[in-house]
């Protein structure tokens, strides 16, 4: 991908699950990279490759956005509030409003700076409650109740990009909608983490049993972070302006299947033996089915996720074991996805 060699590239949320992997790939391509987030300098030093400049900036501030967008050829906008669904309800205003400001100000700054390519990373949470989610389904209803604040914020960013193209002719914006991304560099605190890192952290604790919410029947689409990054790199170059493209495995895994696979991996690595799983039927486990239709990604980008779930889980566990000090509490603020 020689398209990135020598390019001045901004990665907002560059210290997160996707962002850290993306910065590594761009560094391999010879890009000149600036990563921005609200994470600490210590975390940035630990997760970013040599040569990447890190700036700790609050991108809800338009002046900060203008500073980091100046003279950039490309922007990958990954910054978000990442965490469990409980964060979205218990801290609705303190996450939703900064999220809106960050999205709006960063894209406005990129427009003013004349950025040539801008990847807006949206989400599976923009969709209404339909089992298999095709890109054209987004406006067929409100986002799911559990995701309504993040979903509305992400929808607004997509609409902003289209509005700029229609009125100003700025055709830089490309849009991807990842499914449930997992991998190294994630948040593993069970109080704030999403399902896979939360399960990994609890599986590797000293507790006698693993308690999982629901009955295990809920079905989700998971994509490994390295695969997601490859799709993003293709999208910013090859996708048409403002055409949303799903990035997922396109496969449905029940939570019961996920837990069974995780237990097999943990036991196969010799980390624990005879793990007892308890299903808590009194707790809700979200929508019954959430799968992305990935046919557009295959048709337009020639992209298909390549990593098997078991292989991605093993690599994630290996990273977690080697980097427990980094797997700290990061939910509830604007960090990297």
Short mmCIF file of C-alpha atoms in Angstrom, two decimals:
data_model
loop_
_atom_site.label_atom_id
_atom_site.label_comp_id
_atom_site.label_asym_id
_atom_site.label_seq_id
_atom_site.Cartn_x
_atom_site.Cartn_y
_atom_site.Cartn_z
CA UNK A 1 0.00 0.00 0.00
CA UNK A 2 2.35 2.70 -1.24
CA UNK A 3 -0.47 5.22 -0.91
CA UNK A 4 0.63 5.92 2.69
CA UNK A 5 4.39 6.26 2.26
CA UNK A 6 5.52 9.76 3.20
CA UNK A 7 1.96 10.93 3.90
CA UNK A 8 1.27 13.12 6.94
CA UNK A 9 -1.42 11.17 8.79
CA UNK A 10 -3.42 11.97 11.93
CA UNK A 11 -4.89 9.10 13.95
CA UNK A 12 -7.34 10.27 16.60
CA UNK A 13 -7.73 7.62 19.24
CA UNK A 14 -4.35 6.28 18.21
CA UNK A 15 -3.64 4.61 21.57
CA UNK A 16 -6.74 2.39 21.55
CA UNK A 17 -7.55 -1.15 20.46
CA UNK A 18 -7.74 -0.30 16.77
CA UNK A 19 -5.61 2.84 16.83
CA UNK A 20 -2.44 1.22 18.19
CA UNK A 21 -2.60 -1.50 15.54
CA UNK A 22 -3.33 1.08 12.83
CA UNK A 23 -0.35 3.22 13.85
CA UNK A 24 1.90 0.17 13.57
CA UNK A 25 0.63 -0.63 10.08
CA UNK A 26 0.99 2.96 8.91
CA UNK A 27 4.52 3.08 10.34
CA UNK A 28 5.34 -0.07 8.33
CA UNK A 29 4.10 1.79 5.23
CA UNK A 30 6.46 4.71 5.90
CA UNK A 31 3.83 7.26 6.95
CA UNK A 32 4.53 10.34 9.08
CA UNK A 33 2.07 9.76 11.95
CA UNK A 34 0.60 11.89 14.73
CA UNK A 35 -1.55 10.01 17.27
CA UNK A 36 -3.96 11.92 19.53
CA UNK A 37 -6.03 10.80 22.52
CA UNK A 38 -6.68 11.53 26.18
CA UNK A 39 -4.64 8.57 27.32
CA UNK A 40 -1.50 9.12 29.38
CA UNK A 41 1.96 9.69 27.95
CA UNK A 42 3.00 6.45 29.63
CA UNK A 43 0.37 4.43 27.78
CA UNK A 44 1.23 6.13 24.49
CA UNK A 45 4.90 5.30 24.96
CA UNK A 46 4.01 1.68 25.68
CA UNK A 47 1.64 1.05 22.75
CA UNK A 48 2.87 3.28 19.92
CA UNK A 49 5.76 2.32 17.64
CA UNK A 50 8.94 4.34 17.51
CA UNK A 51 8.68 7.49 15.41
CA UNK A 52 4.97 8.17 16.02
CA UNK A 53 4.37 11.58 17.59
CA UNK A 54 1.84 11.52 20.43
CA UNK A 55 -0.22 14.55 21.47
CA UNK A 56 -2.56 14.47 24.46
CA UNK A 57 -5.37 16.78 23.35
CA UNK A 58 -9.06 17.29 24.14
CA UNK A 59 -10.72 17.13 20.73
CA UNK A 60 -13.99 18.53 22.00
CA UNK A 61 -12.11 21.86 21.61
CA UNK A 62 -12.18 23.16 18.01
CA UNK A 63 -8.82 24.89 18.53
CA UNK A 64 -7.19 21.58 19.46
CA UNK A 65 -8.77 19.95 16.41
CA UNK A 66 -7.44 22.72 14.18
CA UNK A 67 -3.96 22.28 15.64
CA UNK A 68 -3.74 18.55 14.98
CA UNK A 69 -5.45 18.70 11.54
CA UNK A 70 -3.09 21.33 10.14
CA UNK A 71 -0.97 20.17 7.18
CA UNK A 72 -2.34 16.61 7.25
CA UNK A 73 -2.93 14.59 4.11
CA UNK A 74 -5.18 12.04 5.82
CA UNK A 75 -7.14 11.67 9.05
CA UNK A 76 -8.31 8.42 10.63
CA UNK A 77 -10.95 9.47 13.16
CA UNK A 78 -11.25 6.64 15.68
CA UNK A 79 -11.73 8.49 18.93
CA UNK A 80 -14.78 7.44 20.91
CA UNK A 81 -16.26 6.58 24.25
CA UNK A 82 -15.61 2.87 24.48
CA UNK A 83 -17.03 0.59 27.11
CA UNK A 84 -19.91 -1.58 28.22
CA UNK A 85 -23.55 -0.71 27.61
CA UNK A 86 -23.90 0.27 31.27
CA UNK A 87 -21.67 3.29 30.64
CA UNK A 88 -24.06 4.56 27.99
CA UNK A 89 -26.96 4.68 30.44
CA UNK A 90 -25.29 5.62 33.72
CA UNK A 91 -23.18 8.40 32.18
CA UNK A 92 -25.41 9.35 29.28
CA UNK A 93 -24.81 13.12 29.19
CA UNK A 94 -21.13 13.06 30.14
CA UNK A 95 -20.37 10.68 27.25
CA UNK A 96 -22.90 11.70 24.59
CA UNK A 97 -22.24 15.46 24.54
CA UNK A 98 -18.41 15.27 24.35
CA UNK A 99 -18.77 12.58 21.69
CA UNK A 100 -20.92 14.90 19.54
CA UNK A 101 -18.53 17.82 20.02
CA UNK A 102 -15.47 15.74 19.22
CA UNK A 103 -16.95 14.31 16.00
CA UNK A 104 -18.27 17.67 14.82
CA UNK A 105 -15.18 19.72 15.61
CA UNK A 106 -12.67 17.23 14.21
CA UNK A 107 -14.42 16.94 10.85
CA UNK A 108 -14.91 20.72 10.65
CA UNK A 109 -11.21 21.24 11.34
CA UNK A 110 -10.27 18.72 8.66
CA UNK A 111 -12.52 20.49 6.15
CA UNK A 112 -10.90 23.85 6.92
CA UNK A 113 -7.41 22.32 6.69
CA UNK A 114 -8.11 20.84 3.28
CA UNK A 115 -7.51 17.24 4.34
CA UNK A 116 -7.69 15.01 1.25
CA UNK A 117 -8.91 11.78 2.86
CA UNK A 118 -10.84 11.43 6.11
CA UNK A 119 -11.89 8.03 7.46
CA UNK A 120 -14.87 8.35 9.75
CA UNK A 121 -15.11 5.24 11.90
CA UNK A 122 -18.77 4.71 12.69
CA UNK A 123 -20.19 1.63 14.42
CA UNK A 124 -22.58 -1.30 14.40
CA UNK A 125 -24.53 0.63 17.04
CA UNK A 126 -25.99 3.04 14.42
CA UNK A 127 -28.47 0.37 13.34
CA UNK A 128 -32.01 -0.25 14.49
CA UNK A 129 -32.79 -3.64 15.98
CA UNK A 130 -32.55 -5.89 12.93
CA UNK A 131 -30.71 -9.24 13.08
CA UNK A 132 -28.47 -8.90 10.00
CA UNK A 133 -27.49 -5.28 9.40
CA UNK A 134 -27.05 -4.07 5.84
CA UNK A 135 -25.67 -0.57 5.31
CA UNK A 136 -28.97 0.72 3.92
CA UNK A 137 -30.84 -0.29 7.11
CA UNK A 138 -29.51 2.58 9.25
CA UNK A 139 -32.40 5.00 8.72
CA UNK A 140 -35.14 2.37 9.04
CA UNK A 141 -35.59 3.05 12.74
CA UNK A 142 -33.93 4.42 15.86
CA UNK A 143 -30.75 2.81 17.19
CA UNK A 144 -31.16 0.05 19.74
CA UNK A 145 -32.12 1.32 23.19
CA UNK A 146 -28.82 0.15 24.74
CA UNK A 147 -26.83 2.03 22.10
CA UNK A 148 -29.04 5.02 21.36
CA UNK A 149 -26.64 7.75 22.53
CA UNK A 150 -23.55 6.38 20.80
CA UNK A 151 -25.66 5.40 17.80
CA UNK A 152 -27.15 8.86 17.37
CA UNK A 153 -23.72 10.49 17.77
CA UNK A 154 -22.22 8.22 15.13
CA UNK A 155 -25.17 8.84 12.78
CA UNK A 156 -24.66 12.59 13.15
CA UNK A 157 -21.03 12.27 12.08
CA UNK A 158 -21.98 10.29 8.98
CA UNK A 159 -24.60 12.91 8.06
CA UNK A 160 -22.07 15.71 8.65
CA UNK A 161 -19.71 14.21 6.09
CA UNK A 162 -22.46 13.95 3.51
CA UNK A 163 -23.58 17.52 4.22
CA UNK A 164 -20.07 18.86 3.60
CA UNK A 165 -19.88 16.98 0.33
CA UNK A 166 -23.25 18.26 -0.86
CA UNK A 167 -22.70 21.92 0.05
CA UNK A 168 -18.93 22.40 -0.23
CA UNK A 169 -17.92 19.62 -2.60
CA UNK A 170 -15.55 18.20 0.03
CA UNK A 171 -15.43 14.55 -0.98
CA UNK A 172 -12.72 13.42 1.45
CA UNK A 173 -14.94 11.47 3.86
CA UNK A 174 -15.04 7.67 3.79
CA UNK A 175 -17.19 5.75 6.27
CA UNK A 176 -16.76 2.34 7.86
CA UNK A 177 -18.98 0.64 10.42
CA UNK A 178 -17.05 -1.99 12.40
CA UNK A 179 -18.75 -4.72 14.38
CA UNK A 180 -17.52 -5.78 17.85
CA UNK A 181 -13.75 -5.26 17.59
CA UNK A 182 -11.42 -7.14 19.95
CA UNK A 183 -7.70 -7.63 20.28
CA UNK A 184 -4.58 -6.43 22.08
CA UNK A 185 -4.49 -2.92 23.64
CA UNK A 186 -8.12 -3.18 24.79
CA UNK A 187 -9.73 -2.18 28.11
CA UNK A 188 -9.87 -5.33 30.28
CA UNK A 189 -11.49 -3.85 33.38
CA UNK A 190 -14.73 -5.88 33.80
CA UNK A 191 -16.54 -2.76 35.05
CA UNK A 192 -16.03 -0.94 31.74
CA UNK A 193 -14.84 -3.50 29.21
CA UNK A 194 -16.78 -4.98 26.34
CA UNK A 195 -17.68 -8.65 26.31
CA UNK A 196 -14.46 -10.35 25.11
CA UNK A 197 -11.88 -8.47 27.23
CA UNK A 198 -14.22 -8.63 30.21
CA UNK A 199 -14.54 -12.40 29.89
CA UNK A 200 -10.77 -12.82 29.44
CA UNK A 201 -9.97 -10.76 32.55
CA UNK A 202 -12.47 -12.70 34.65
CA UNK A 203 -11.43 -16.08 33.25
CA UNK A 204 -7.85 -15.40 34.29
CA UNK A 205 -8.75 -14.22 37.77
CA UNK A 206 -8.61 -16.45 40.82
CA UNK A 207 -12.40 -16.84 41.05
CA UNK A 208 -13.75 -20.40 41.25
CA UNK A 209 -16.31 -19.88 38.49
CA UNK A 210 -17.11 -17.61 35.56
CA UNK A 211 -20.56 -16.03 35.77
CA UNK A 212 -21.98 -14.80 32.46
CA UNK A 213 -25.08 -12.65 32.01
CA UNK A 214 -28.03 -14.20 30.16
CA UNK A 215 -28.45 -17.70 28.80
CA UNK A 216 -25.75 -17.53 26.13
CA UNK A 217 -28.15 -17.42 23.19
CA UNK A 218 -27.39 -13.83 22.12
CA UNK A 219 -25.50 -13.78 18.80
CA UNK A 220 -22.77 -11.27 17.95
CA UNK A 221 -20.38 -10.46 15.08
CA UNK A 222 -16.75 -10.18 16.21
CA UNK A 223 -13.79 -8.90 14.18
CA UNK A 224 -10.15 -9.04 15.22
CA UNK A 225 -8.47 -5.64 15.39
CA UNK A 226 -5.80 -6.49 12.80
CA UNK A 227 -8.49 -7.47 10.29
CA UNK A 228 -10.45 -4.30 11.02
CA UNK A 229 -7.35 -2.19 10.34
CA UNK A 230 -6.79 -3.87 6.98
CA UNK A 231 -10.37 -3.03 6.01
CA UNK A 232 -9.92 0.57 7.11
CA UNK A 233 -6.74 0.98 5.06
CA UNK A 234 -8.55 -0.30 1.99
CA UNK A 235 -11.59 1.90 2.66
CA UNK A 236 -9.75 5.22 2.94
CA UNK A 237 -8.17 4.60 -0.47
CA UNK A 238 -10.77 2.63 -2.44
CA UNK A 239 -14.21 3.39 -0.96
CA UNK A 240 -16.44 5.99 -2.68
CA UNK A 241 -17.05 9.22 -0.73
CA UNK A 242 -19.58 8.90 2.13
CA UNK A 243 -20.62 5.36 1.19
CA UNK A 244 -20.87 3.45 4.49
CA UNK A 245 -19.19 0.05 4.49
CA UNK A 246 -19.59 -2.60 7.19
CA UNK A 247 -16.42 -4.19 8.57
CA UNK A 248 -17.12 -7.43 10.39
CA UNK A 249 -16.70 -11.16 10.14
CA UNK A 250 -20.19 -11.47 8.70
CA UNK A 251 -20.62 -14.49 10.99
CA UNK A 252 -22.74 -14.89 14.07
CA UNK A 253 -21.27 -16.37 17.24
CA UNK A 254 -23.52 -17.04 20.21
CA UNK A 255 -22.19 -15.87 23.57
CA UNK A 256 -22.30 -19.51 24.66
CA UNK A 257 -20.10 -20.45 21.67
CA UNK A 258 -17.76 -17.55 22.48
CA UNK A 259 -17.43 -18.62 26.12
CA UNK A 260 -16.86 -22.26 25.14
CA UNK A 261 -14.13 -21.21 22.70
CA UNK A 262 -12.48 -18.95 25.28
CA UNK A 263 -12.49 -21.74 27.87
CA UNK A 264 -10.92 -24.12 25.33
CA UNK A 265 -8.19 -21.60 24.54
CA UNK A 266 -7.45 -20.82 28.21
CA UNK A 267 -7.34 -24.50 29.14
CA UNK A 268 -5.30 -25.33 26.01
CA UNK A 269 -2.72 -22.71 27.02
CA UNK A 270 -2.46 -24.37 30.45
CA UNK A 271 -3.68 -21.25 32.24
CA UNK A 272 -6.60 -22.87 34.09
CA UNK A 273 -8.25 -26.27 34.30
CA UNK A 274 -11.87 -27.38 34.56
CA UNK A 275 -13.44 -23.92 34.46
CA UNK A 276 -17.00 -23.83 35.81
CA UNK A 277 -19.31 -21.51 33.81
CA UNK A 278 -22.49 -20.22 35.47
CA UNK A 279 -25.22 -18.59 33.38
CA UNK A 280 -27.10 -15.82 35.19
CA UNK A 281 -30.57 -15.91 33.61
CA UNK A 282 -31.72 -12.98 35.74
CA UNK A 283 -29.47 -10.55 33.88
CA UNK A 284 -30.17 -9.24 30.40
CA UNK A 285 -27.74 -10.02 27.58
CA UNK A 286 -28.86 -7.43 24.99
CA UNK A 287 -30.36 -7.91 21.56
CA UNK A 288 -30.90 -11.50 20.38
CA UNK A 289 -28.88 -11.15 17.15
CA UNK A 290 -26.43 -8.51 15.85
CA UNK A 291 -24.60 -9.46 12.66
CA UNK A 292 -23.21 -7.24 9.90
CA UNK A 293 -23.84 -7.93 6.23
CA UNK A 294 -20.31 -7.70 4.81
CA UNK A 295 -21.11 -8.21 1.12
CA UNK A 296 -20.43 -4.53 0.29
CA UNK A 297 -16.93 -4.72 1.80
CA UNK A 298 -16.19 -7.79 -0.30
CA UNK A 299 -17.63 -6.25 -3.46
CA UNK A 300 -16.24 -2.69 -3.18
CA UNK A 301 -12.99 -3.24 -1.27
CA UNK A 302 -12.22 -6.88 -1.91
CA UNK A 303 -12.04 -7.23 1.88
CA UNK A 304 -12.90 -10.22 4.00
CA UNK A 305 -11.85 -10.77 7.64
CA UNK A 306 -9.20 -13.48 7.71
CA UNK A 307 -8.54 -14.26 11.40
CA UNK A 308 -10.34 -17.19 13.00
CA UNK A 309 -12.07 -16.36 16.27
CA UNK A 310 -9.98 -18.87 18.23
CA UNK A 311 -6.71 -17.48 16.84
CA UNK A 312 -7.69 -13.90 17.61
CA UNK A 313 -8.69 -14.85 21.15
CA UNK A 314 -5.38 -16.61 21.74
CA UNK A 315 -3.37 -13.61 20.53
CA UNK A 316 -5.45 -11.28 22.68
CA UNK A 317 -4.91 -13.43 25.77
CA UNK A 318 -1.17 -13.59 25.13
CA UNK A 319 -0.99 -9.80 24.92
CA UNK A 320 -3.08 -9.41 28.08
CA UNK A 321 -0.84 -11.74 30.07
CA UNK A 322 2.25 -9.80 28.98
CA UNK A 323 0.71 -6.33 29.51
CA UNK A 324 -1.61 -6.42 32.51
CA UNK A 325 -0.42 -3.02 33.70
CA UNK A 326 -1.70 -1.45 30.46
CA UNK A 327 -5.08 -3.18 30.67
CA UNK A 328 -6.36 -0.61 33.13
CA UNK A 329 -9.61 1.26 33.44
CA UNK A 330 -10.11 3.47 30.40
CA UNK A 331 -13.88 3.64 29.92
CA UNK A 332 -16.02 6.74 30.21
CA UNK A 333 -13.73 9.22 28.46
CA UNK A 334 -12.84 10.02 24.88
CA UNK A 335 -10.10 7.53 24.15
CA UNK A 336 -9.25 5.38 21.19
CA UNK A 337 -11.39 2.66 19.73
#
